[in-house]
Coordinates of C-alpha atoms in Angstrom, one line a residue:
M699 CA -21.2 -26.9 -16.2
I700 CA -18.1 -24.8 -16.0
N701 CA -16.5 -27.2 -13.5
I702 CA -17.1 -30.3 -15.6
I703 CA -15.7 -28.7 -18.7
I704 CA -12.6 -27.5 -17.0
K705 CA -11.9 -30.8 -15.3
K706 CA -12.2 -32.7 -18.5
L707 CA -9.8 -30.3 -20.3
L708 CA -7.3 -30.2 -17.6
C709 CA -7.1 -34.0 -16.8
I710 CA -5.4 -34.6 -20.1
P711 CA -2.2 -32.6 -19.3
L712 CA -2.1 -34.4 -15.9
I713 CA -2.0 -37.8 -17.7
A714 CA 0.8 -36.5 -19.9
V715 CA 2.7 -35.5 -16.8
L716 CA 2.3 -39.0 -15.3
L717 CA 3.6 -40.5 -18.6
N718 CA 6.5 -38.1 -18.8
S719 CA 7.5 -38.7 -15.2
A720 CA 8.8 -42.1 -16.3
L721 CA 11.2 -40.2 -18.6
A722 CA 12.1 -37.7 -15.8
I723 CA 10.4 -34.9 -17.8
K724 CA 7.8 -33.1 -15.8
P725 CA 6.4 -29.8 -17.1
T726 CA 5.7 -27.2 -14.5
W727 CA 3.0 -25.2 -16.4
D728 CA 0.3 -26.4 -18.8
E729 CA -1.7 -24.0 -20.9
I730 CA -5.5 -23.9 -20.3
P731 CA -7.5 -24.1 -23.5
E732 CA -8.5 -20.7 -24.9
N733 CA -11.6 -18.7 -23.9
Q734 CA -11.5 -20.1 -20.4
H735 CA -9.9 -16.9 -19.0
L736 CA -9.0 -18.2 -15.6
F737 CA -7.1 -16.2 -13.1
G738 CA -5.6 -16.6 -9.6
L739 CA -6.9 -15.5 -6.2
G740 CA -4.3 -16.4 -3.6
E741 CA -3.7 -20.2 -3.9
Y742 CA -6.9 -20.7 -5.9
V743 CA -8.2 -20.4 -9.4
A744 CA -11.1 -18.3 -10.4
Q745 CA -13.4 -17.7 -13.4
L746 CA -16.0 -15.0 -13.8
D747 CA -19.2 -16.0 -15.7
E748 CA -20.2 -12.5 -16.7
K749 CA -23.6 -13.6 -18.2
A750 CA -24.7 -15.3 -15.0
Q751 CA -22.7 -12.9 -12.8
E752 CA -21.1 -15.8 -10.9
L753 CA -17.6 -16.1 -9.7
H754 CA -16.5 -19.8 -9.8
L755 CA -13.7 -20.8 -7.5
Y756 CA -11.4 -23.9 -7.8
T757 CA -8.7 -25.7 -6.0
N758 CA -5.6 -26.8 -8.0
N759 CA -4.5 -30.3 -7.2
Q760 CA -1.4 -31.2 -9.3
G761 CA -3.1 -29.8 -12.4
V762 CA -6.7 -30.8 -11.8
L763 CA -9.2 -28.1 -10.9
T764 CA -12.1 -28.9 -8.6
E765 CA -14.8 -26.3 -8.0
F766 CA -15.5 -25.6 -4.3
K767 CA -17.5 -22.4 -4.3
I768 CA -19.8 -20.2 -6.4
I769 CA -20.3 -16.6 -5.4
E770 CA -23.4 -15.0 -7.0
H771 CA -24.1 -11.4 -8.1
I772 CA -20.5 -10.7 -9.0
A773 CA -20.6 -8.3 -12.0
E774 CA -16.9 -7.4 -12.2
L775 CA -13.6 -9.0 -11.8
P776 CA -12.1 -8.7 -8.2
D777 CA -9.0 -6.7 -7.8
Y778 CA -6.6 -9.6 -7.7
T779 CA -3.6 -7.2 -8.0
M780 CA -4.0 -6.5 -4.3
L781 CA -2.6 -9.8 -3.4
N782 CA 0.8 -8.6 -4.6
H783 CA 0.9 -6.2 -1.6
T784 CA -1.3 -7.8 1.1
S785 CA -2.7 -11.1 2.2
Y786 CA -6.2 -9.9 1.7
F787 CA -8.4 -8.9 -1.2
I788 CA -12.0 -7.6 -1.8
L789 CA -14.8 -8.9 -3.9
P790 CA -17.7 -6.8 -5.3
K791 CA -21.3 -7.8 -5.0
D792 CA -24.3 -5.6 -5.7
G793 CA -22.1 -2.5 -5.5
K794 CA -20.6 -3.3 -2.1
Y795 CA -17.3 -4.9 -1.2
S796 CA -16.4 -7.7 1.2
I797 CA -12.9 -8.5 2.5
F798 CA -11.5 -12.0 2.0
S799 CA -8.3 -13.6 3.2
Q800 CA -6.1 -15.8 1.0
D801 CA -7.7 -19.0 2.2
F802 CA -11.0 -17.6 1.1
S803 CA -12.4 -16.9 4.5
Q804 CA -15.0 -14.1 4.2
L805 CA -14.0 -11.6 6.9
T806 CA -16.7 -9.0 6.5
P807 CA -20.1 -8.7 5.0
Y808 CA -20.7 -7.0 1.7
K809 CA -21.1 -3.5 3.1
Y810 CA -18.2 -1.3 2.2
N811 CA -18.1 1.3 -0.6
S812 CA -14.3 1.4 -0.4
V813 CA -11.5 -0.5 1.4
Q814 CA -7.8 0.4 1.9
F815 CA -5.4 -2.2 3.3
Y816 CA -2.5 -1.4 5.7
G817 CA -0.8 -4.8 6.5
D818 CA -3.2 -6.7 8.7
F819 CA -5.5 -3.7 9.1
A820 CA -8.0 -2.2 6.7
I821 CA -10.1 1.0 6.7
G822 CA -13.6 0.3 5.3
V823 CA -16.0 3.1 4.4
F824 CA -19.7 2.6 3.9
A825 CA -22.8 4.8 3.5
P826 CA -26.5 4.5 2.6
D827 CA -27.2 3.7 -1.1
D828 CA -28.9 7.1 -1.6
A829 CA -26.1 9.1 0.1
S830 CA -24.0 11.5 -2.0
P831 CA -20.4 10.3 -2.4
V832 CA -19.1 13.6 -1.2
D833 CA -21.4 13.8 1.9
L834 CA -19.0 13.0 4.7
S835 CA -21.7 13.2 7.3
A836 CA -23.4 10.1 5.8
Q837 CA -20.3 8.0 5.7
T838 CA -19.1 5.6 8.4
S839 CA -15.4 4.6 8.6
E840 CA -14.2 1.5 10.4
L841 CA -10.7 0.5 11.4
I842 CA -10.6 -3.3 11.0
D843 CA -8.1 -5.6 12.6
L844 CA -8.1 -8.5 10.1
K845 CA -5.9 -10.8 12.1
R846 CA -7.8 -10.6 15.4
Q847 CA -11.1 -10.3 13.5
Q848 CA -12.3 -7.1 15.2
V849 CA -13.5 -3.7 14.3
I850 CA -11.2 -1.6 16.4
T851 CA -13.4 1.6 16.0
S852 CA -16.3 2.9 14.0
V853 CA -16.8 6.6 13.4
K854 CA -19.6 8.4 11.5
G855 CA -19.1 11.7 9.8
H856 CA -15.3 11.5 10.2
T857 CA -12.5 10.0 8.2
I858 CA -9.9 7.7 9.7
N859 CA -6.4 9.1 8.8
V860 CA -3.2 7.2 8.6
S861 CA 0.4 8.4 9.2
E862 CA 2.7 8.6 6.2
D863 CA 4.7 5.6 7.5
D864 CA 1.4 3.6 8.1
H865 CA 2.4 3.2 11.8
Y866 CA -0.5 5.1 13.3
F867 CA -4.2 5.5 12.8
F868 CA -6.1 8.7 13.8
A869 CA -9.8 8.1 14.4
E870 CA -11.6 11.2 15.6
N871 CA -10.2 11.5 19.1
T872 CA -8.0 8.4 19.5
I873 CA -4.6 7.4 18.2
Y874 CA -4.0 3.7 17.5
D875 CA -0.6 2.1 16.8
A876 CA 0.3 -0.5 14.2
T877 CA -0.9 -3.3 16.4
G878 CA -4.3 -1.7 16.9
N879 CA -3.8 -0.7 20.5
S880 CA -5.0 2.7 21.7
I881 CA -2.0 4.8 22.7
F882 CA -3.6 8.2 23.2
Q883 CA -7.2 9.5 23.6
T884 CA -8.5 13.1 24.1
D885 CA -11.8 14.9 24.2
I886 CA -10.4 18.4 23.5
A887 CA -10.1 18.2 19.7
E888 CA -10.4 15.9 16.7
I889 CA -7.0 14.4 15.9
I890 CA -6.0 15.3 12.3
S891 CA -2.4 14.0 12.3
A892 CA 0.1 12.9 14.9
T893 CA 3.6 11.6 15.6
T894 CA 5.2 10.1 18.6
N895 CA 8.7 9.2 19.9
Q896 CA 9.7 5.6 20.5
A897 CA 8.8 5.8 24.2
Q898 CA 5.3 6.9 23.2
D899 CA 5.2 9.4 26.0
N900 CA 5.3 12.5 23.9
I901 CA 2.5 12.8 21.3
L902 CA 2.8 15.7 18.9
W903 CA -0.5 16.2 17.0
I904 CA -2.6 18.6 15.0
G905 CA -6.1 19.0 16.3
C906 CA -9.3 20.6 15.0
T907 CA -12.1 22.2 17.0
N908 CA -14.9 24.1 15.2
T909 CA -12.9 24.3 12.0
Q910 CA -9.9 25.8 13.9
Y911 CA -6.6 24.1 14.0
A912 CA -3.9 24.0 16.6
I913 CA -0.7 22.1 17.7
Y914 CA -0.9 19.9 20.8
H915 CA 1.6 18.1 23.0
N916 CA -0.2 15.3 24.7
S917 CA -3.3 16.9 26.2
T918 CA -1.9 20.5 26.1
C919 CA -2.6 23.0 23.3
V920 CA 0.8 24.8 22.6
S921 CA -0.2 27.1 19.8
K922 CA -2.8 29.6 18.8
Q923 CA -5.9 28.6 16.8
Y924 CA -5.6 28.9 13.0
D925 CA -7.7 28.5 10.0
D926 CA -5.3 25.8 8.7
I927 CA -2.0 24.1 9.7
E928 CA 0.3 22.1 7.3
P929 CA 1.7 19.6 6.7
Y930 CA -1.1 17.3 7.8
Y931 CA 1.4 14.4 7.6
I932 CA 3.8 15.5 10.3
G933 CA 6.6 13.0 9.5
K934 CA 10.0 14.4 10.5
T935 CA 9.1 18.1 9.9
Q936 CA 10.5 20.6 12.4
L937 CA 8.3 23.4 10.9
F938 CA 4.6 24.1 10.3
T939 CA 2.9 26.7 8.2
A940 CA -0.3 28.2 9.6
Q941 CA -3.0 30.4 8.0
A942 CA -5.2 33.0 9.9
N943 CA -7.1 36.0 8.7
G944 CA -5.4 36.0 5.3
T945 CA -1.8 35.9 6.5
A946 CA 0.7 33.1 7.1
A947 CA 2.8 32.3 10.0
L948 CA 5.8 29.9 10.5
L949 CA 5.7 27.7 13.6
D950 CA 8.1 25.3 15.2
T951 CA 7.1 22.0 16.8
S952 CA 6.6 23.7 20.2
G953 CA 3.9 25.9 18.6
H954 CA 6.0 29.1 18.8
E955 CA 5.6 31.6 15.9
I956 CA 9.0 32.0 14.3
T957 CA 7.7 34.7 11.9
Q958 CA 4.2 36.0 11.1
G959 CA 2.3 38.3 8.8
A960 CA 3.7 36.7 5.6
D961 CA 1.9 36.6 2.3
S962 CA 2.8 32.9 1.8
I963 CA 5.2 30.3 3.2
T964 CA 6.6 27.2 1.5
L965 CA 8.3 24.4 3.3
L966 CA 11.5 23.4 1.4
S967 CA 12.9 20.7 3.7
S968 CA 12.4 19.4 7.2
D969 CA 13.8 22.6 8.7
L970 CA 13.8 25.2 6.0
A971 CA 11.0 27.4 4.7
A972 CA 10.7 30.2 2.1
V973 CA 8.8 33.2 3.5
Q974 CA 7.3 35.7 1.0
K975 CA 6.4 39.1 2.4
N976 CA 6.0 42.4 0.6
N977 CA 7.3 41.0 -2.7
S978 CA 10.6 39.7 -1.1
I979 CA 11.6 36.2 -0.1
S980 CA 13.7 35.2 2.9
Y981 CA 14.6 31.8 4.3
W982 CA 14.0 30.6 7.8
N983 CA 14.5 27.5 10.0
H984 CA 13.4 26.8 13.6
S985 CA 16.1 29.2 14.9
G986 CA 15.1 32.1 12.7
H987 CA 16.3 33.9 9.5
I988 CA 19.2 32.1 7.7
R989 CA 20.9 34.9 5.6
T990 CA 23.2 32.5 3.8
F991 CA 20.5 31.6 1.3
D992 CA 19.7 35.3 0.5
Q993 CA 22.6 35.4 -2.0
Y994 CA 20.9 32.9 -4.4
S995 CA 18.3 33.7 -7.0
S996 CA 16.4 30.5 -6.4
I997 CA 16.0 27.7 -3.8
I998 CA 14.3 24.5 -4.9
S999 CA 12.9 21.7 -2.7
L1000 CA 13.9 18.2 -3.6
A1001 CA 10.6 16.5 -2.7
G1002 CA 7.6 18.8 -3.2
S1003 CA 5.0 17.7 -0.7
H1004 CA 7.4 15.4 1.1
A1005 CA 9.9 18.0 2.2
D1006 CA 10.2 16.5 5.7
L1007 CA 12.2 13.6 4.3
F1008 CA 15.1 15.8 3.1
D1009 CA 17.7 18.0 4.9
R1010 CA 19.1 19.6 1.7
V1011 CA 18.0 21.8 -1.2
L1012 CA 19.0 22.9 -4.6
V1013 CA 20.4 26.5 -4.9
Q1014 CA 20.8 28.6 -8.1
T1015 CA 23.1 31.5 -8.6
K1016 CA 22.2 34.7 -10.4
N1017 CA 24.1 33.4 -13.5
G1018 CA 22.0 30.3 -13.6
K1019 CA 24.4 27.7 -12.1
W1020 CA 23.2 25.1 -9.7
G1021 CA 24.6 23.6 -6.4
I1022 CA 23.4 21.7 -3.4
M1023 CA 23.2 23.1 0.2
K1024 CA 22.2 21.6 3.5
Q1025 CA 19.2 23.3 5.2
D1026 CA 21.6 24.7 7.9
G1027 CA 23.5 26.7 5.2
I1028 CA 26.5 24.4 4.7
L1029 CA 27.4 24.1 1.0
L1030 CA 27.7 20.5 -0.2
V1031 CA 28.1 21.0 -4.0
P1032 CA 29.4 24.3 -5.4
P1033 CA 27.0 26.0 -7.7
T1034 CA 28.9 25.3 -10.9
F1035 CA 26.6 22.8 -12.7
D1036 CA 24.2 23.5 -15.6
S1037 CA 21.5 21.3 -14.0
I1038 CA 21.1 19.0 -11.0
K1039 CA 18.4 16.3 -10.7
N1040 CA 17.2 14.3 -7.7
A1041 CA 15.6 11.7 -10.0
V1042 CA 15.7 8.8 -7.5
Q1043 CA 14.1 10.8 -4.6
S1044 CA 17.2 10.3 -2.5
N1045 CA 18.7 12.6 0.1
S1046 CA 22.2 11.6 -1.1
I1047 CA 22.2 10.5 -4.8
F1048 CA 22.1 13.2 -7.5
Q1049 CA 22.5 13.5 -11.2
L1050 CA 24.9 16.4 -12.0
S1051 CA 25.2 17.9 -15.5
K1052 CA 27.9 20.3 -16.8
E1053 CA 28.9 21.0 -20.4
N1054 CA 27.3 17.9 -21.9
T1055 CA 28.9 15.7 -19.2
I1056 CA 26.6 13.9 -16.8
Q1057 CA 27.7 12.2 -13.6
I1058 CA 25.8 10.5 -10.8
R1059 CA 27.2 11.2 -7.3
N1060 CA 26.6 9.9 -3.8
L1061 CA 27.1 13.0 -1.7
D1062 CA 27.3 11.1 1.6
T1063 CA 30.3 9.1 0.4
N1064 CA 31.4 11.8 -2.1
T1065 CA 31.9 9.0 -4.8
L1066 CA 30.7 8.7 -8.4
I1067 CA 28.3 5.9 -9.1
P1068 CA 28.9 3.9 -12.3
I1069 CA 25.3 4.0 -13.6
P1070 CA 24.5 4.9 -17.3
S1071 CA 23.4 8.5 -17.2
N1072 CA 21.8 8.7 -20.7
E1073 CA 18.5 7.1 -19.6
E1074 CA 15.8 7.9 -17.1
L1075 CA 16.5 7.2 -13.5
Y1076 CA 14.0 6.4 -10.8
V1077 CA 13.9 4.9 -7.4
A1078 CA 13.0 1.3 -8.2
N1079 CA 9.8 1.2 -6.1
A1080 CA 8.5 4.2 -8.1
F1081 CA 9.0 2.2 -11.3
N1082 CA 7.1 -0.7 -9.7
N1083 CA 5.8 -0.7 -6.2
N1084 CA 6.9 -4.4 -5.6
L1085 CA 10.5 -3.4 -6.0
Q1086 CA 12.7 -2.1 -3.2
D1087 CA 14.9 1.1 -3.0
E1088 CA 17.2 0.1 -5.8
I1089 CA 18.0 2.6 -8.6
A1090 CA 16.1 1.9 -11.8
C1091 CA 17.7 2.9 -15.1
V1092 CA 14.7 2.9 -17.4
S1093 CA 14.5 2.6 -21.2
N1094 CA 11.6 2.4 -23.6
L1095 CA 11.0 -0.5 -26.0
Q1096 CA 9.5 -0.3 -29.5
N1097 CA 6.4 -2.2 -28.5
G1098 CA 5.5 0.5 -25.9
L1099 CA 6.8 -1.3 -22.8
R1100 CA 9.4 0.0 -20.4
I1101 CA 12.2 -2.0 -18.8
A1102 CA 14.7 -1.2 -16.1
T1103 CA 18.2 -2.2 -15.2
L1104 CA 18.4 -2.2 -11.4
Y1105 CA 21.4 -1.1 -9.4
N1106 CA 21.9 -0.9 -5.6
Q1107 CA 22.6 2.4 -3.9
S1108 CA 26.4 1.9 -4.5
G1109 CA 26.0 1.4 -8.2
T1110 CA 26.5 -2.3 -8.3
L1111 CA 24.4 -4.1 -11.0
F1112 CA 21.5 -6.0 -9.4
K1113 CA 19.2 -7.1 -12.2
N1114 CA 19.0 -6.6 -16.0
N1115 CA 16.0 -5.9 -18.3
I1116 CA 13.3 -6.0 -15.6
R1117 CA 9.8 -5.0 -16.8
T1118 CA 7.9 -5.5 -13.5
A1119 CA 7.8 -7.6 -10.4
F1120 CA 5.2 -9.6 -8.4
I1121 CA 5.0 -10.8 -4.8
V1122 CA 4.2 -14.5 -4.5
N1123 CA 3.9 -16.0 -0.9
G1124 CA 6.0 -13.1 0.4
E1125 CA 8.8 -13.5 -2.1
I1126 CA 9.6 -11.2 -5.0
R1127 CA 9.4 -12.6 -8.5
Y1128 CA 10.8 -10.5 -11.4
I1129 CA 9.7 -10.4 -15.1
Q1130 CA 12.9 -10.3 -17.2
V1131 CA 12.9 -9.5 -20.9
S1132 CA 15.3 -11.7 -22.9
D1133 CA 14.3 -10.5 -26.4
T1134 CA 13.2 -6.9 -26.8
S1135 CA 12.4 -6.9 -30.6
I1136 CA 8.7 -6.5 -31.6
N1137 CA 8.4 -9.7 -33.6
A1138 CA 10.3 -12.0 -31.1
Y1139 CA 9.5 -10.3 -27.8
T1140 CA 10.1 -12.8 -25.0
E1141 CA 10.0 -12.5 -21.2
S1142 CA 10.4 -14.9 -18.3
L1143 CA 9.5 -15.1 -14.6
I1144 CA 12.6 -15.4 -12.5
D1145 CA 13.3 -15.7 -8.8
G1146 CA 15.8 -13.6 -6.8
N1147 CA 18.7 -15.9 -7.8
G1148 CA 17.9 -15.5 -11.5
T1149 CA 16.4 -19.0 -12.0
I1150 CA 13.8 -19.1 -14.8
L1151 CA 10.5 -20.3 -13.4
F1152 CA 8.3 -19.7 -16.5
T1153 CA 8.7 -18.3 -20.0
A1154 CA 5.8 -16.7 -21.7
P1155 CA 5.0 -17.5 -25.4
T1156 CA 6.7 -15.3 -27.9
G1157 CA 4.9 -11.9 -28.2
Q1158 CA 3.1 -12.3 -24.8
M1159 CA 3.6 -10.5 -21.6
I1160 CA 2.9 -11.8 -18.1
T1161 CA 0.0 -10.0 -16.4
Q1162 CA -0.6 -12.2 -13.2
V1163 CA 1.6 -14.5 -11.2
T1164 CA 0.1 -16.7 -8.4
P1165 CA 1.2 -20.1 -7.0
A1166 CA -1.6 -21.8 -8.9
I1167 CA -1.7 -20.0 -12.2
I1168 CA 0.1 -17.5 -14.5
C1169 CA -1.8 -15.3 -17.0
T1170 CA -0.4 -13.6 -20.1
T1171 CA -1.7 -11.2 -22.8
T1172 CA -0.3 -9.6 -26.0
A1173 CA 2.8 -7.5 -25.3
G1174 CA 2.1 -3.8 -25.8
V1175 CA 1.1 -1.5 -23.0
E1176 CA 1.0 -2.3 -19.3
T1177 CA -2.3 -4.0 -18.5
T1178 CA -3.9 -6.7 -16.3
N1179 CA -5.8 -8.3 -19.3
I1180 CA -5.9 -12.0 -19.7
E1181 CA -5.6 -13.9 -23.0
H1182 CA -3.9 -17.1 -21.9
S1183 CA -3.7 -18.9 -18.6
F1184 CA -1.2 -21.5 -17.5
L1185 CA -1.8 -23.9 -14.6
C1186 CA 0.9 -25.1 -12.3
T1187 CA 0.9 -28.9 -12.5
D1188 CA 3.0 -29.5 -9.4
F1189 CA 1.1 -27.3 -7.0
T1190 CA -1.7 -28.2 -4.5
S1191 CA -3.9 -25.5 -3.1
A1192 CA -4.6 -25.5 0.6
T1193 CA -8.0 -26.6 1.8
P1194 CA -10.2 -23.6 1.4
N1195 CA -11.8 -22.1 4.5
F1196 CA -15.6 -21.5 4.2
S1197 CA -15.9 -19.4 7.4
S1198 CA -18.0 -16.2 7.2
R1199 CA -18.7 -13.9 10.0
E1200 CA -19.4 -10.3 10.7
F1201 CA -16.9 -8.4 12.8
H1202 CA -18.0 -6.7 16.0
L1203 CA -16.5 -3.7 17.8
A1204 CA -13.5 -4.8 19.9
N1205 CA -15.1 -3.5 23.1
I1206 CA -18.0 -5.8 22.9
I1207 CA -16.1 -9.0 22.0
N1208 CA -16.8 -11.7 24.7
T1209 CA -14.0 -12.1 27.2
P1210 CA -13.0 -15.5 28.5
I1211 CA -14.8 -14.7 31.8
T1212 CA -18.1 -13.9 30.1
I1213 CA -17.8 -17.0 28.0
Y1214 CA -17.3 -19.2 31.0
A1215 CA -20.2 -17.5 32.7
S1216 CA -22.4 -18.3 29.6
V1217 CA -21.4 -21.9 29.7
L1218 CA -22.2 -22.3 33.4
L1219 CA -25.6 -20.6 32.8
I1220 CA -26.4 -23.1 30.1
I1221 CA -25.3 -26.1 32.3
S1222 CA -27.4 -24.7 35.2
V1223 CA -30.5 -24.5 32.9
I1224 CA -30.0 -28.1 31.7
I1225 CA -29.6 -29.4 35.2
G1226 CA -32.7 -27.5 36.4
Y1227 CA -34.7 -28.9 33.5
V1228 CA -33.7 -32.5 34.3
I1229 CA -34.6 -32.0 38.0
I1230 CA -38.0 -30.6 37.2
K1231 CA -38.8 -33.4 34.8
Y1232 CA -37.8 -35.9 37.5
F1233 CA -40.2 -34.5 40.1
I1234 CA -43.0 -34.2 37.5
S1235 CA -42.5 -37.8 36.5
N1236 CA -42.6 -39.0 40.2
K1237 CA -45.8 -37.0 40.8
H1238 CA -47.5 -38.7 37.9
H1239 CA -46.5 -42.1 39.4

């Protein structure tokens, strides 16, 4: 019934389009009647019947919807926001998730309790229904190659870890690269984290055996065994902290103990650590004690748990003034400022304050950046993860929303009044606010060149953008709610793919040789059957 109602309602705008085409006026978007609550899944349109627990799927052909599939036992909306970041999404059914591609191929059965995507790879975790969510021994993790349609590996009782740059996967005793190929395997310890050089001939990794941790180079253990070693995400760090018998040690990447017997050790940058021992603090790098830092009352890391990304720190004098110093002790900014902020998580751009004067400076070029300093600053992808590494100058609106003016790293204006951004077919689309007042709030969808593609009704905010449909709701707080849906009347969905198959482990996928052998075996059986039938027939004669 849903399909019939929608087609009747949506054929009327299409007739209007055909009539208007004679006058060279062709609308791009037509509003779907209220209470339909349609949303987009890739190139297709979907509607959830909550009462029947059915997900109805439609193709869009120039403004006419045609139902092509009904998925039963769907009690909640799928997470369509995933399609902003990946070409895949998951659908829930009876408490389990299945992975689908944008053309609606079902890539896995409904078996996973959770799924995380990494490009064309996913890590799916499943467990028996009666298992405790915190019981790791009952969980099975699978590394899935979605493009080649293979389960690369399946491990029970262990998690599959991912490097911070998403370039490597660590599954029990094997390291896989971003193409799914095994680049290192060992049977001496479980791989917790690893990094490698470009030649992939020198693997540095943290391993665990019987709850004891150590540092390894390829297949050689180069450190002692410890109760813990950090950071787990190695990244670009040149230092590790290790715990054993209630004391801390500082290690370099060769596993050598730089200092030991400390009460605690904190990594401040990729090659600088604060070592606390007997109520005193000293500062060390891979070469040893750096006494230059001892003159300051405080040394502050720029990045917290991501210290490996930075090679400089904030220093504070005994009279409370702040400066910036490289981790090797070279002073970059004299300690004369009242405060210094690294608001955009950059190794070079800082916000410096002195006597009610605020400046934003690029330390690498030693130039001032002309960005308004009286508003909040963020790296743009922290403001919205579809944005890049621009600088976002953020302000709050009266209706509770936040908008950003985007600048590049040199301070050149990039985009004005951006509330959020979406990824559509691999291209970024911005939501730009043109009227910020509560009673006349207006925003539009624009492309990278600033061309307006769609304008939401007054007082509405855009919550979903797909090639086939755009959804809006009352402007207020950030949400994915849907009050109104608008269908693109000059878009045609690709023919949906109805394929459905369960992946198998990569090492048991049929090779071309085994396939040919199977074909020859079948042909031989058929020929044999024909010969036997022939002789039986002659015998009867």
